[in-house]
PDB file of C-alpha atoms and ligand atoms in Angstrom:
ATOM      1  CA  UNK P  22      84.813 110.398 111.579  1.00 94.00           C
ATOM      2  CA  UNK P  23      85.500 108.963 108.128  1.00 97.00           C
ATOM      3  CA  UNK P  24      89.234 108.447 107.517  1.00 98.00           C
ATOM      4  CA  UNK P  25      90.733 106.307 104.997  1.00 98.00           C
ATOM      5  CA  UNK P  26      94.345 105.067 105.200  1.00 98.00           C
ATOM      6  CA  UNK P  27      95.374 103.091 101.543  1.00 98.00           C
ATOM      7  CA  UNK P  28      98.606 101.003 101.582  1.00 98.00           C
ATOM      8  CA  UNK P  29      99.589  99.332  98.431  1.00 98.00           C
ATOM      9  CA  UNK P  30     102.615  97.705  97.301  1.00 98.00           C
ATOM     10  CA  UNK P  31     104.173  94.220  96.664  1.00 97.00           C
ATOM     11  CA  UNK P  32     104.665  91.602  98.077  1.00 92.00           C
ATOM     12  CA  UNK P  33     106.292  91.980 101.605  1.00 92.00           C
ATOM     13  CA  UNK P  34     107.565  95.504 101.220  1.00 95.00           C
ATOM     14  CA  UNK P  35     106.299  95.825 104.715  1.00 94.00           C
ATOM     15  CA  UNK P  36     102.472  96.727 103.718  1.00 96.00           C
ATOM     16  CA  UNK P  37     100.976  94.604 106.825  1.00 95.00           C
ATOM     17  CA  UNK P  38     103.468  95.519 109.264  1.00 96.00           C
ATOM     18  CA  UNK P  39     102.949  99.205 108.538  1.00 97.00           C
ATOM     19  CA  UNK P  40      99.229  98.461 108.273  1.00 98.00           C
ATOM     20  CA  UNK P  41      98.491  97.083 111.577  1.00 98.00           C
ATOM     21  CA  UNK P  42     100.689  99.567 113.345  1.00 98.00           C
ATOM     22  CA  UNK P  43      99.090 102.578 112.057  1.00 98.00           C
ATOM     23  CA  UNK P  44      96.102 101.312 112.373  1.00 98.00           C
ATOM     24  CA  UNK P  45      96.897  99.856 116.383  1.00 98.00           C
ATOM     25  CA  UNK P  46      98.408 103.793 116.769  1.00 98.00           C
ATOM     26  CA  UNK P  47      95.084 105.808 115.359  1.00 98.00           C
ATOM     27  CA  UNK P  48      92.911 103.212 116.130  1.00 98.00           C
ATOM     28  CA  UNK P  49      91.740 102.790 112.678  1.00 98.00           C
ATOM     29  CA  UNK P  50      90.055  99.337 111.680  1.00 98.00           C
ATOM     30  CA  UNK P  51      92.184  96.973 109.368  1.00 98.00           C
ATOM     31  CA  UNK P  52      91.621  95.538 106.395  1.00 98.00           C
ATOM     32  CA  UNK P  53      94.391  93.012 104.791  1.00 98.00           C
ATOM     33  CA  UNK P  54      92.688  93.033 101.278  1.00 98.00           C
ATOM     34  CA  UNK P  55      95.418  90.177  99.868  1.00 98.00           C
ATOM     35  CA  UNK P  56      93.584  87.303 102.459  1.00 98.00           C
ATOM     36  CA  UNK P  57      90.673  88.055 100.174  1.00 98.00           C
ATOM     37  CA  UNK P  58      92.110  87.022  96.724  1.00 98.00           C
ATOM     38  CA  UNK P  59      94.234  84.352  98.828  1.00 98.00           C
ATOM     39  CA  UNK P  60      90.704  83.030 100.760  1.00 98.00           C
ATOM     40  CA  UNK P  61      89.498  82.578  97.206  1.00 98.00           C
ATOM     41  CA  UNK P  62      92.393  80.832  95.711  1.00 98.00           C
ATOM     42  CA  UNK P  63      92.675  78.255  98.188  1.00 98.00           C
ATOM     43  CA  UNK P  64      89.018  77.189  98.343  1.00 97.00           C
ATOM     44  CA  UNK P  65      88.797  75.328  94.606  1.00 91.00           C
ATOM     45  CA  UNK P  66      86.056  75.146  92.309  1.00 95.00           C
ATOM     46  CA  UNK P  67      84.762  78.175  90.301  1.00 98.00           C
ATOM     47  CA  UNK P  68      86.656  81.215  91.467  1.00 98.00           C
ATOM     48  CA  UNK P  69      83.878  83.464  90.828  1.00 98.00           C
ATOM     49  CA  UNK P  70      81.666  81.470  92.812  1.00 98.00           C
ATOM     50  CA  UNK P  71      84.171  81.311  95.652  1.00 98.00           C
ATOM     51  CA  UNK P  72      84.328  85.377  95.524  1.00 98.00           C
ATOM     52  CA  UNK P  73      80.635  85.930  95.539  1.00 98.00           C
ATOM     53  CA  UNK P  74      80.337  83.517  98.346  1.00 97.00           C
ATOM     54  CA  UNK P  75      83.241  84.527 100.726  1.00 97.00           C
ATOM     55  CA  UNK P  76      82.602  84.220 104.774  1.00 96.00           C
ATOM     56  CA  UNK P  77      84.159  85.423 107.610  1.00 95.00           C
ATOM     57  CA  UNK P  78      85.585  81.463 107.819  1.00 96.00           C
ATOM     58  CA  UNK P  79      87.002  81.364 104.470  1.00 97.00           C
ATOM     59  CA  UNK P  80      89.223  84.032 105.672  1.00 97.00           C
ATOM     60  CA  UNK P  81      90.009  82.711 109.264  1.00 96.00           C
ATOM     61  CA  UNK P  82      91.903  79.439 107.406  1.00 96.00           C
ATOM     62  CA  UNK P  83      95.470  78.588 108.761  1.00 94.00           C
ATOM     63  CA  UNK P  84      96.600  77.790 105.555  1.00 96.00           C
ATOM     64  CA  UNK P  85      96.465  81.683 103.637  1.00 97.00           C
ATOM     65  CA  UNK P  86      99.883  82.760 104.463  1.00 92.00           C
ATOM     66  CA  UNK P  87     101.990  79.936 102.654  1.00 91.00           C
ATOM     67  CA  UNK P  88     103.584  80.829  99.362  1.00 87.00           C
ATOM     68  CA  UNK P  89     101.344  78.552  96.991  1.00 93.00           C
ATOM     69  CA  UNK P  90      98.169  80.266  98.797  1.00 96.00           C
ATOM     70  CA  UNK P  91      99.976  83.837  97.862  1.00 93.00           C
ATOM     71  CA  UNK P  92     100.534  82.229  94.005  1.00 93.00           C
ATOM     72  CA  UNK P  93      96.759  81.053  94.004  1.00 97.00           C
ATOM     73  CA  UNK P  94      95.484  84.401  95.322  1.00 97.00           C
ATOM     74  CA  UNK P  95      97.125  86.454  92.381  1.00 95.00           C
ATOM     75  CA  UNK P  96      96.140  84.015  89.359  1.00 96.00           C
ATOM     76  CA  UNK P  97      92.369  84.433  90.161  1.00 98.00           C
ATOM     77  CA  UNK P  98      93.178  88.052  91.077  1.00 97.00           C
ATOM     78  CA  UNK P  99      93.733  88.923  87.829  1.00 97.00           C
ATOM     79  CA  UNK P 100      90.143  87.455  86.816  1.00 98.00           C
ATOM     80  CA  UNK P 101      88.074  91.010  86.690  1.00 98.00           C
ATOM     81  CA  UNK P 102      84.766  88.878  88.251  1.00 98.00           C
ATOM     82  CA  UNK P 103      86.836  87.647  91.136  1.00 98.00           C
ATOM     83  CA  UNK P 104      87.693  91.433  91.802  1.00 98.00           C
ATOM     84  CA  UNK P 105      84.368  92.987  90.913  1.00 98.00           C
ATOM     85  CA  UNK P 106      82.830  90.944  93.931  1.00 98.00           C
ATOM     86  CA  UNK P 107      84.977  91.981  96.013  1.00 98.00           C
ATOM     87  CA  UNK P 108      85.055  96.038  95.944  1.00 98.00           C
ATOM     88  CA  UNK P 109      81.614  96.669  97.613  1.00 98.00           C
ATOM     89  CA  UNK P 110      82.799  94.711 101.236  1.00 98.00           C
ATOM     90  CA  UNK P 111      86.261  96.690 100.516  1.00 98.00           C
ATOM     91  CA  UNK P 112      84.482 100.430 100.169  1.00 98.00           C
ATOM     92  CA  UNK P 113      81.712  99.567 102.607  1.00 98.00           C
ATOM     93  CA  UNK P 114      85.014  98.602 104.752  1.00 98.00           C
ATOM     94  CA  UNK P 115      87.006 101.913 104.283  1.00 98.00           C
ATOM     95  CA  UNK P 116      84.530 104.446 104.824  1.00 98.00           C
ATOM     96  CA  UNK P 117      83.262 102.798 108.141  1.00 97.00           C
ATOM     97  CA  UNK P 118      83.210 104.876 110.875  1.00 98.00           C
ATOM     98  CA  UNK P 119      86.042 106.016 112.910  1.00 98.00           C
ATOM     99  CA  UNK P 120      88.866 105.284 110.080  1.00 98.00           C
ATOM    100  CA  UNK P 121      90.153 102.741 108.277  1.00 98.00           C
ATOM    101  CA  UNK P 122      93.322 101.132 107.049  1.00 98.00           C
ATOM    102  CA  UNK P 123      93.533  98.800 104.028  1.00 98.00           C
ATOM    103  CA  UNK P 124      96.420  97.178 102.437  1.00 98.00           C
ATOM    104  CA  UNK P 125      96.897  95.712  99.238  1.00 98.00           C
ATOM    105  CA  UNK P 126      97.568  96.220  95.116  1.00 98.00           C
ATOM    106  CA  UNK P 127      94.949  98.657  94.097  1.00 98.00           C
ATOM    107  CA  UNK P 128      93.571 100.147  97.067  1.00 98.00           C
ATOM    108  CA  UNK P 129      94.445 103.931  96.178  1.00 98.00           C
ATOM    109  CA  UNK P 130      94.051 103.333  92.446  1.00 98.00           C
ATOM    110  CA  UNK P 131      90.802 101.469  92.332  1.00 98.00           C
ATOM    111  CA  UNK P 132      88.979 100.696  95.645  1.00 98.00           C
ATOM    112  CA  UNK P 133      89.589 104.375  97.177  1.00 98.00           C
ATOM    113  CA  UNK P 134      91.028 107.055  94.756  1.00 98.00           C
ATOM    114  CA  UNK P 135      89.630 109.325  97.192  1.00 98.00           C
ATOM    115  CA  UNK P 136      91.506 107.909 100.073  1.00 98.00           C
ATOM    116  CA  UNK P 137      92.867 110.668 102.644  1.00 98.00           C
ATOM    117  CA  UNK P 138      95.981 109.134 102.988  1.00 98.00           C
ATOM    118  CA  UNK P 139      97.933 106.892 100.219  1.00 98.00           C
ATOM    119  CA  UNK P 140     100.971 105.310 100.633  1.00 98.00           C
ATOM    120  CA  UNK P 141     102.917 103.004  98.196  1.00 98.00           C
ATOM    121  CA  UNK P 142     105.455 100.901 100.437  1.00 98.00           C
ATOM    122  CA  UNK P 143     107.876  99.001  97.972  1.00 97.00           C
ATOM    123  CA  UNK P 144     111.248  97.324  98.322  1.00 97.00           C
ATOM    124  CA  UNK P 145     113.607  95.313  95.915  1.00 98.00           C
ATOM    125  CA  UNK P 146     112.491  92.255  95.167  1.00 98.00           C
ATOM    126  CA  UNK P 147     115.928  90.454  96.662  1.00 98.00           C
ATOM    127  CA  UNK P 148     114.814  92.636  99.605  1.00 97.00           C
ATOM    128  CA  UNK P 149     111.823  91.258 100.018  1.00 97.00           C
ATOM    129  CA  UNK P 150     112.293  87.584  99.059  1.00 97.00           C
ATOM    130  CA  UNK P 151     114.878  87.710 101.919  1.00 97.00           C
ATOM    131  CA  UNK P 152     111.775  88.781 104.928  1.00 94.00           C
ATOM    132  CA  UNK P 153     109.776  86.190 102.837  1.00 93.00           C
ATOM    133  CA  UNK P 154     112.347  83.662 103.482  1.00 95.00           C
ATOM    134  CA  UNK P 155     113.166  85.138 107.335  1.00 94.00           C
ATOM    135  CA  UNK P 156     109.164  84.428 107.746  1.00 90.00           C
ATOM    136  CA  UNK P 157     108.472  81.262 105.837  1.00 88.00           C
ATOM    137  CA  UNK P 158     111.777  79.554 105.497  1.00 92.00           C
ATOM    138  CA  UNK P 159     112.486  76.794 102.578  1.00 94.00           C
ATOM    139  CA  UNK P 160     115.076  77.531  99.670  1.00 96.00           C
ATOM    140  CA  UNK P 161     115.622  81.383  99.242  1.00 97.00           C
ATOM    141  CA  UNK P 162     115.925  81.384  95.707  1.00 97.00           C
ATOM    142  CA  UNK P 163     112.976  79.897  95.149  1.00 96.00           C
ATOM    143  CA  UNK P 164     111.779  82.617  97.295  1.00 95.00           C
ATOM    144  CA  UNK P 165     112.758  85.179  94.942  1.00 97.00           C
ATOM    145  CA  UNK P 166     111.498  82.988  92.578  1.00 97.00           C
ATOM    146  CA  UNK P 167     108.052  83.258  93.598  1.00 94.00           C
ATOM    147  CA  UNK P 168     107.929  86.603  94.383  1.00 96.00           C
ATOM    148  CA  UNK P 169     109.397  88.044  90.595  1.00 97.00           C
ATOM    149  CA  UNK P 170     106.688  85.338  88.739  1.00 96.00           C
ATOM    150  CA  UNK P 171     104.138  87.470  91.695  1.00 95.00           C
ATOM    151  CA  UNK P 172     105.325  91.256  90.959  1.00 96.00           C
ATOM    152  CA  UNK P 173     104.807  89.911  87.088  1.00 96.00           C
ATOM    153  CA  UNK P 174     101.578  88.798  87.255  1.00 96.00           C
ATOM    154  CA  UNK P 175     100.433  91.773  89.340  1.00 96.00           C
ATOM    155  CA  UNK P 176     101.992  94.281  87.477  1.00 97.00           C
ATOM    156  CA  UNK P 177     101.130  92.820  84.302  1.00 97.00           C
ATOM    157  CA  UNK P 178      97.224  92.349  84.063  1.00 97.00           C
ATOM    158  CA  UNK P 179      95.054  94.085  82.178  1.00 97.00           C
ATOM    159  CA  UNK P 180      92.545  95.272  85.349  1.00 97.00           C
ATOM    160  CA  UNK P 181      93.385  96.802  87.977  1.00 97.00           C
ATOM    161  CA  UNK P 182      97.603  96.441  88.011  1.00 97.00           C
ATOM    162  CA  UNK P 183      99.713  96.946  90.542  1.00 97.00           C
ATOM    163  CA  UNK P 184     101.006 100.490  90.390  1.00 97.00           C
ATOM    164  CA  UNK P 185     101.436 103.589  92.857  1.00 98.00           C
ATOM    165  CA  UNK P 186      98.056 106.197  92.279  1.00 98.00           C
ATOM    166  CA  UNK P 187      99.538 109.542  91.202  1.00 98.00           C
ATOM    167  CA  UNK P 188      99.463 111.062  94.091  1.00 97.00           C
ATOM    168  CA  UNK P 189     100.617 108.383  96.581  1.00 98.00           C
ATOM    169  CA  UNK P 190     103.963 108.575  98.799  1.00 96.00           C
ATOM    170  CA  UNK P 191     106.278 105.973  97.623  1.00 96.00           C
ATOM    171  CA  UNK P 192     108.231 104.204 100.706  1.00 96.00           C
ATOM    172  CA  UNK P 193     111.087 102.394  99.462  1.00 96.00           C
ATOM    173  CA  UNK P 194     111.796 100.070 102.211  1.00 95.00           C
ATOM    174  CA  UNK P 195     115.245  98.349 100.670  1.00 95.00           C
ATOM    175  CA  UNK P 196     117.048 100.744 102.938  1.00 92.00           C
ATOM    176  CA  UNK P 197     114.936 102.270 105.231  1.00 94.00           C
ATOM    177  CA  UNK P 198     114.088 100.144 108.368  1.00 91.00           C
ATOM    178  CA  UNK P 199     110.476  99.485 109.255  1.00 88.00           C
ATOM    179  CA  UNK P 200     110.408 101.620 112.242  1.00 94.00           C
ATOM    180  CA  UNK P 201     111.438 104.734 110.032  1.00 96.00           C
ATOM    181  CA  UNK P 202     108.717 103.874 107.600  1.00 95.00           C
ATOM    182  CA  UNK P 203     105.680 103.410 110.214  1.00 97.00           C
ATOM    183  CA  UNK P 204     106.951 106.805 111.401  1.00 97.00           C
ATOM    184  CA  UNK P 205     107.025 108.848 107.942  1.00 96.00           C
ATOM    185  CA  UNK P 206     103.351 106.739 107.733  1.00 97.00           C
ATOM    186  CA  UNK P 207     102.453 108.153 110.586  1.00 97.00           C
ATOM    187  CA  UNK P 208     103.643 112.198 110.457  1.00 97.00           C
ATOM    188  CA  UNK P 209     101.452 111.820 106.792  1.00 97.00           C
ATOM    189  CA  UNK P 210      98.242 110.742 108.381  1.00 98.00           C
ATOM    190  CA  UNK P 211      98.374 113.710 111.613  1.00 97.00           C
ATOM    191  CA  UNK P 212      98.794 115.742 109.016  1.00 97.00           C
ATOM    192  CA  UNK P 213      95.722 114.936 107.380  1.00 96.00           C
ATOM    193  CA  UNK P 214      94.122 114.299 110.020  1.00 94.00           C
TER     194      UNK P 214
HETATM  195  O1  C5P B 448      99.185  90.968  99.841  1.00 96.31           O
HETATM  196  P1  C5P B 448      99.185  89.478  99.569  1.00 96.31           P
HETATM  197  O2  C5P B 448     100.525  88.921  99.283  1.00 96.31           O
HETATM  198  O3  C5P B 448      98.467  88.718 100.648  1.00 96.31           O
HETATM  199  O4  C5P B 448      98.288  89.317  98.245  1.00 96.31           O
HETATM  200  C1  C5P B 448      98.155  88.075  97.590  1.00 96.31           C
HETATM  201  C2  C5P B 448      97.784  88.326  96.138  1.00 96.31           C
HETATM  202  O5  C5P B 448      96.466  88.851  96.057  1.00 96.31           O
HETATM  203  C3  C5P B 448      98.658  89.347  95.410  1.00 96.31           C
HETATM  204  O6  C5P B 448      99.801  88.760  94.806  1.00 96.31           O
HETATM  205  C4  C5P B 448      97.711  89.934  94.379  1.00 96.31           C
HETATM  206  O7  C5P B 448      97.699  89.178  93.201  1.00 96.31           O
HETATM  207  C5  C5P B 448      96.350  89.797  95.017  1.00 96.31           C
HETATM  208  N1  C5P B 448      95.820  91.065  95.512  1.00 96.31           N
HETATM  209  C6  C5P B 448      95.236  91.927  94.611  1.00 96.31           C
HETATM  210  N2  C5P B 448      94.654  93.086  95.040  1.00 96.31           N
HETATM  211  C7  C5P B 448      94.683  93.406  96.341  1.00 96.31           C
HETATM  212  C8  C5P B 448      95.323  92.564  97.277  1.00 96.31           C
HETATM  213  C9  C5P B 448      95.902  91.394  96.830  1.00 96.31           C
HETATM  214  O8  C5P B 448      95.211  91.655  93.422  1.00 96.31           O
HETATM  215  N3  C5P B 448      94.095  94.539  96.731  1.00 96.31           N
END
């Protein structure tokens, strides 16, 4: 069975935590796309290079959750060579047998527009910077900071920005707790199933 589950959004509107328990409740494999760009950014030297090259240990690093890894992911991001090498392991990856879950930007725009199932989880950015902050500590605003120079950046490049696919369900999580969210996630996918 081929099934493929996309999940894009912004920064921590909840994508991964939705992700992995959809994906834990179907048994779907997961794929968190954004340790990809963030594997890449932290390495150094020629971006390109680093995407062409990436290994399973480039992406087992401690160090890809912090917030400068998440600023270095999305400046090479928005380099179209950095993405280009990294949409054949990404398709390969979502039409793998048995069904798959991926989060990330452009995931039901780009990587799958055929995708089964797409859902566009998205929250205010005060919102979010506050489960940034709840997760990673250090001076809130800042926080917020980061995350507006983040939405920005993704929103504004020229390839592949971040923006729901026309036919994705938009979860606005600023209200809605996560528990109601993995649930409308979930009644989506049976349906489709
Ligand atoms: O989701 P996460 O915060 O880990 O993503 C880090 C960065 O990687 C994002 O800000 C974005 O620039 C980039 N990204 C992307 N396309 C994806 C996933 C992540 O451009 N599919």
């Amino acid at each position: 069975m081929r099934f493929t589950v996309a999940i894009d959004g912004p920064a921590a509107a909840g994508k991964g935590t939705i992700s992995r328990a959809v994906a834990e409740r179907f048994g779907f494999a997961h794929l968190d796309t954004g340790a990809l760009y963030r594997a890449v950014g932290v390495k150094g030297g020629d971006p390109v290079e680093a995407a062409r090259a990436l290994c399973p240990a480039d992406l087992a690093r401690d160090d890809l959750r912090t917030g400068e890894a998440g600023q270095a992911a999305s400046k090479v991001a928005a380099i179209p060579e950095v993405r280009a090498a990294l949409v054949q392991f990404q398709r390969a990856f979502a039409r793998r047998e048995g069904g798959a879950v991926l989060d990330g930007r452009d995931i039901g725009t780009v990587i799958c527009p055929d995708a089964e199932v797409k859902l566009f989880v998205t929250a205010s950015a005060e919102v979010r910077a506050h489960r940034r902050w709840l997760e990673l500590g250090g001076d809130e605003r800042a926080v917020l900071a980061d995350v507006r120079e983040r939405d920005a950046r993704d929103m504004g490049r020229a390839d592949a920005p971040l923006r729901p696919a026309e036919d994705a369900l938009v979860l606005d999580t600023s209200e809605m707790s996560i528990d109601a969210a993995v649930a409308a996630a979930c009644d989506l996918i049976e349906a489709r199933l």
